[in-house]
Amino acid sequence: MVPVLKTPRFILRQPTIGDADPIARFLNDFEVAGNLARVPFPYHLSDARAWLATRKASLPAAETNFAIDLPGEGFAGQVGFHQGPHGVIIGYWLGRPFWGRGIMTEAATASLDWFFDTTGAREVISGVFHFNAASLAVQRKLGFTETGRSSLLCLARGIQVEHIDTVLARSVWKAGRLARG
Ligand SMILES: CC(C)(COP(=O)(O)OP(=O)(O)OC[C@H]1O[C@@H](n2cnc3c(N)ncnc32)[C@H](O)[C@@H]1OP(=O)(O)O)[C@@H](O)C(=O)NCCC(=O)NCCS
């Protein structure tokens, strides 16, 4: 069961089939898809529907996605977790109209609070393509630190791209949470 998480400005909730239109609209934007590893480009409504069909409410915490839902504005993007070969990965994106308002920092903070509270995970891993300064800034604010560089396939670009690998340890998150109050 995916809970509803309330942040100061919006909610995070289970994605539903009603999100297919905005997902397709926002991801069919190379400025979004080109920063993500696993999103094809162009991105079609059928891609959104197929992805939503996999988002069962009964998935484990490490496979949970949240829709970011703003009052009066609706679906803005998503943040979620998936199991990678080296641990649980957090990934996220926002439709372009929603960039630059601190939304992802707020959404990822709530998601990470939930994830560390719900699981015994010692860390969450993530990273950014080397050119993604905004996402790296978000991760630094959250407490992620760089662990190295790798090469990751970007589906939208159809090439391997240099990737800055990052990690957030539970202990670092806990300390940051105490500081946030
Ligand atoms: C990356 C993304 C999620 C950021 O969302 P957002 O809500 O705009 O992020 P926030 O407003 O919470 O924080 C952005 C931070 O990056 C900073 N930033 C933005 N553009 C930047 C740039 N070009 N260089 C350096 N820092 C930048 C902002 O100043 C802000 O930091 P601050 O609060 O210290 O000022 C959004 O741009 C997006 O969805 N991009 C496309 C998909 C993507 O990149 N997903 C992540 C893949 S790893």
Coordinates of C-alpha atoms and ligand atoms in Angstrom, one line a residue:
M1 CA 0.0 0.0 0.0
V2 CA 1.5 3.3 -1.1
P3 CA 0.8 5.9 1.7
V4 CA -0.1 9.5 1.1
L5 CA 2.8 11.7 2.3
K6 CA 2.0 15.3 3.1
T7 CA 4.7 17.9 2.7
P8 CA 4.4 21.6 3.6
R9 CA 3.2 22.5 0.0
F10 CA 1.8 19.3 -1.6
I11 CA 1.2 15.6 -1.4
L12 CA 2.9 12.5 -2.6
R13 CA 0.5 9.7 -3.6
Q14 CA 0.2 6.5 -5.5
P15 CA 0.4 7.2 -9.3
T16 CA -2.9 6.4 -11.1
I17 CA -4.0 5.9 -14.7
G18 CA -5.3 9.5 -14.6
D19 CA -1.6 10.6 -14.5
A20 CA -0.9 9.1 -18.0
D21 CA -1.6 12.4 -19.9
P22 CA 0.7 14.7 -17.9
I23 CA 3.4 12.0 -17.6
A24 CA 3.4 11.6 -21.4
R25 CA 3.4 15.4 -21.9
F26 CA 6.2 16.1 -19.5
L27 CA 8.4 13.2 -20.4
N28 CA 8.1 13.8 -24.1
D29 CA 10.6 16.7 -23.5
F30 CA 14.2 16.0 -24.2
E31 CA 15.2 18.4 -21.4
V32 CA 13.6 15.9 -19.0
A33 CA 14.0 12.5 -20.7
G34 CA 17.6 13.3 -21.7
N35 CA 18.6 13.6 -18.0
L36 CA 17.1 10.2 -17.1
A37 CA 18.6 6.8 -17.7
R38 CA 15.5 4.7 -18.4
V39 CA 13.1 6.9 -20.3
P40 CA 12.9 6.6 -24.1
F41 CA 12.5 9.6 -26.4
P42 CA 10.1 10.4 -28.0
Y43 CA 7.9 9.3 -25.2
H44 CA 4.3 8.3 -26.0
L45 CA 1.0 8.1 -24.1
S46 CA 1.3 4.3 -24.5
D47 CA 4.7 4.4 -22.7
A48 CA 3.0 6.2 -19.7
R49 CA 0.1 3.7 -19.7
A50 CA 2.5 0.7 -19.8
W51 CA 4.6 2.1 -16.9
L52 CA 1.5 2.9 -14.8
A53 CA 0.2 -0.7 -15.3
T54 CA 3.4 -1.9 -13.4
R55 CA 2.8 0.4 -10.4
K56 CA 0.8 -2.0 -8.2
A57 CA -0.1 -0.7 -4.8
S58 CA 1.4 -3.8 -3.2
L59 CA 5.0 -3.3 -4.4
P60 CA 7.8 -3.4 -1.7
A61 CA 9.2 -0.1 -0.4
A62 CA 12.2 -0.5 -2.6
E63 CA 10.0 -0.4 -5.7
T64 CA 7.6 2.4 -4.7
N65 CA 6.9 5.5 -6.8
F66 CA 5.1 8.6 -5.7
A67 CA 3.2 11.0 -7.9
I68 CA 3.9 14.6 -6.8
D69 CA 0.5 16.3 -6.7
L70 CA 0.2 20.1 -6.2
P71 CA -3.0 21.7 -5.0
G72 CA -4.6 23.6 -7.9
E73 CA -1.9 22.4 -10.3
G74 CA -2.2 18.6 -10.2
F75 CA 0.5 16.1 -11.3
A76 CA 3.9 17.7 -11.5
G77 CA 6.3 14.7 -11.6
Q78 CA 7.4 11.8 -9.7
V79 CA 9.9 10.5 -7.2
G80 CA 10.5 6.8 -6.5
F81 CA 12.8 3.9 -5.6
H82 CA 13.9 0.9 -7.4
Q83 CA 16.3 -2.0 -6.7
G84 CA 19.5 -1.7 -8.6
P85 CA 22.5 -4.1 -8.8
H86 CA 24.3 -2.2 -6.0
G87 CA 21.4 -1.2 -3.8
V88 CA 18.2 0.8 -3.7
I89 CA 18.2 3.8 -6.1
I90 CA 16.2 7.0 -5.8
G91 CA 15.1 8.6 -9.0
Y92 CA 13.0 11.6 -9.8
W93 CA 11.8 14.1 -12.4
L94 CA 9.5 17.1 -12.7
G95 CA 7.7 18.5 -15.7
R96 CA 9.5 21.6 -16.9
P97 CA 6.9 24.1 -15.7
F98 CA 7.6 23.0 -12.2
W99 CA 11.4 23.5 -12.1
G100 CA 13.1 26.0 -9.9
R101 CA 10.5 26.2 -7.0
G102 CA 12.2 23.8 -4.6
I103 CA 9.6 21.2 -5.3
M104 CA 12.0 18.3 -5.8
T105 CA 14.0 19.0 -2.6
E106 CA 10.7 18.9 -0.7
A107 CA 9.4 15.8 -2.4
A108 CA 12.7 13.8 -2.1
T109 CA 13.0 14.8 1.6
A110 CA 9.6 13.4 2.4
S111 CA 10.2 10.3 0.3
L112 CA 13.6 9.6 2.0
D113 CA 12.0 10.2 5.5
W114 CA 9.4 7.6 4.6
F115 CA 11.9 5.1 3.0
F116 CA 14.4 5.2 6.0
D117 CA 11.5 5.0 8.4
T118 CA 9.9 2.0 6.6
T119 CA 12.9 -0.1 5.8
G120 CA 16.1 -1.1 7.5
A121 CA 18.2 0.2 4.5
R122 CA 21.6 1.5 5.5
E123 CA 21.8 3.7 2.4
V124 CA 20.1 4.9 -0.7
I125 CA 22.1 5.4 -3.9
S126 CA 21.6 7.8 -6.7
G127 CA 23.6 9.9 -9.1
V128 CA 23.4 12.3 -12.0
F129 CA 24.6 12.5 -15.6
H130 CA 27.8 14.7 -15.4
F131 CA 26.0 17.7 -17.0
N132 CA 23.0 17.7 -14.6
A133 CA 24.0 20.5 -12.2
A134 CA 20.5 21.1 -10.9
S135 CA 20.0 17.5 -9.8
L136 CA 23.4 17.4 -8.3
A137 CA 22.5 20.5 -6.3
V138 CA 19.3 18.8 -5.1
Q139 CA 21.3 15.7 -4.0
R140 CA 23.9 17.8 -2.2
K141 CA 21.2 19.6 -0.3
L142 CA 19.8 16.2 0.7
G143 CA 23.2 15.0 2.0
F144 CA 24.3 12.7 -0.9
T145 CA 28.0 12.6 -1.5
E146 CA 29.9 11.5 -4.6
T147 CA 31.3 8.0 -4.6
G148 CA 32.8 7.9 -8.0
R149 CA 32.1 8.0 -11.7
S150 CA 30.6 5.3 -14.0
S151 CA 29.1 5.1 -17.4
L152 CA 25.4 4.6 -17.8
L153 CA 23.1 4.1 -20.8
C154 CA 20.8 7.0 -21.4
L155 CA 17.9 5.5 -23.4
A156 CA 16.7 8.9 -24.7
R157 CA 20.2 9.7 -26.1
G158 CA 20.9 6.2 -27.1
I159 CA 24.5 6.4 -25.8
Q160 CA 26.5 5.7 -22.6
V161 CA 26.9 8.9 -20.6
E162 CA 29.4 9.7 -17.8
H163 CA 27.5 9.4 -14.5
I164 CA 28.4 10.9 -11.1
D165 CA 27.6 8.2 -8.6
T166 CA 26.3 9.3 -5.2
V167 CA 25.2 7.8 -1.9
L168 CA 23.2 8.9 1.2
A169 CA 23.9 6.9 4.3
R170 CA 21.1 6.4 6.9
S171 CA 23.4 8.0 9.5
V172 CA 23.9 11.1 7.4
W173 CA 20.2 11.3 6.7
K174 CA 19.4 11.0 10.4
A175 CA 21.8 13.7 11.4
G176 CA 20.4 16.0 8.7
R177 CA 16.9 15.3 9.9
L178 CA 17.8 16.2 13.5
A179 CA 19.3 19.5 12.2
R180 CA 16.1 20.2 10.3
G181 CA 14.1 19.7 13.5
Ligands
LIG1 C1 16.6 18.1 -11.4 C2 15.2 18.5 -11.0 C3 14.4 17.4 -10.5 C4 15.3 19.6 -10.0 O1 14.0 19.9 -9.5 P1 13.7 21.3 -8.8 O2 12.4 21.2 -8.1 O3 13.8 22.4 -9.8 O4 14.9 21.4 -7.7 P2 14.9 22.4 -6.5 O5 14.3 23.7 -6.8 O6 14.5 21.6 -5.3 O7 16.5 22.5 -6.3 C5 17.3 22.8 -7.5 C6 18.6 23.4 -7.0 O8 19.5 23.3 -8.1 C7 20.0 24.6 -8.3 N1 20.3 24.8 -9.7 C8 19.3 24.9 -10.7 N2 19.9 24.9 -11.9 C9 21.3 24.9 -11.7 C10 22.4 24.9 -12.5 N3 22.3 25.0 -13.8 N4 23.6 24.8 -11.9 C11 23.8 24.7 -10.6 N5 22.7 24.7 -9.7 C12 21.5 24.7 -10.3 C13 19.0 25.6 -7.8 O9 19.6 26.8 -7.5 C14 18.6 24.8 -6.5 O10 19.5 24.9 -5.5 P3 19.2 26.0 -4.3 O11 17.9 25.7 -3.6 O12 20.4 25.8 -3.4 O13 19.2 27.3 -4.9 C15 14.4 19.1 -12.3 O14 15.1 20.1 -12.9 C16 14.1 18.0 -13.3 O15 13.1 17.3 -13.2 N6 15.0 17.9 -14.3 C17 14.9 16.9 -15.4 C18 14.9 15.5 -14.9 C19 16.1 15.2 -14.0 O16 17.2 15.8 -14.2 N7 15.9 14.3 -13.0 C20 17.0 13.9 -12.2 C21 17.9 12.9 -12.8 S1 19.3 12.5 -11.8

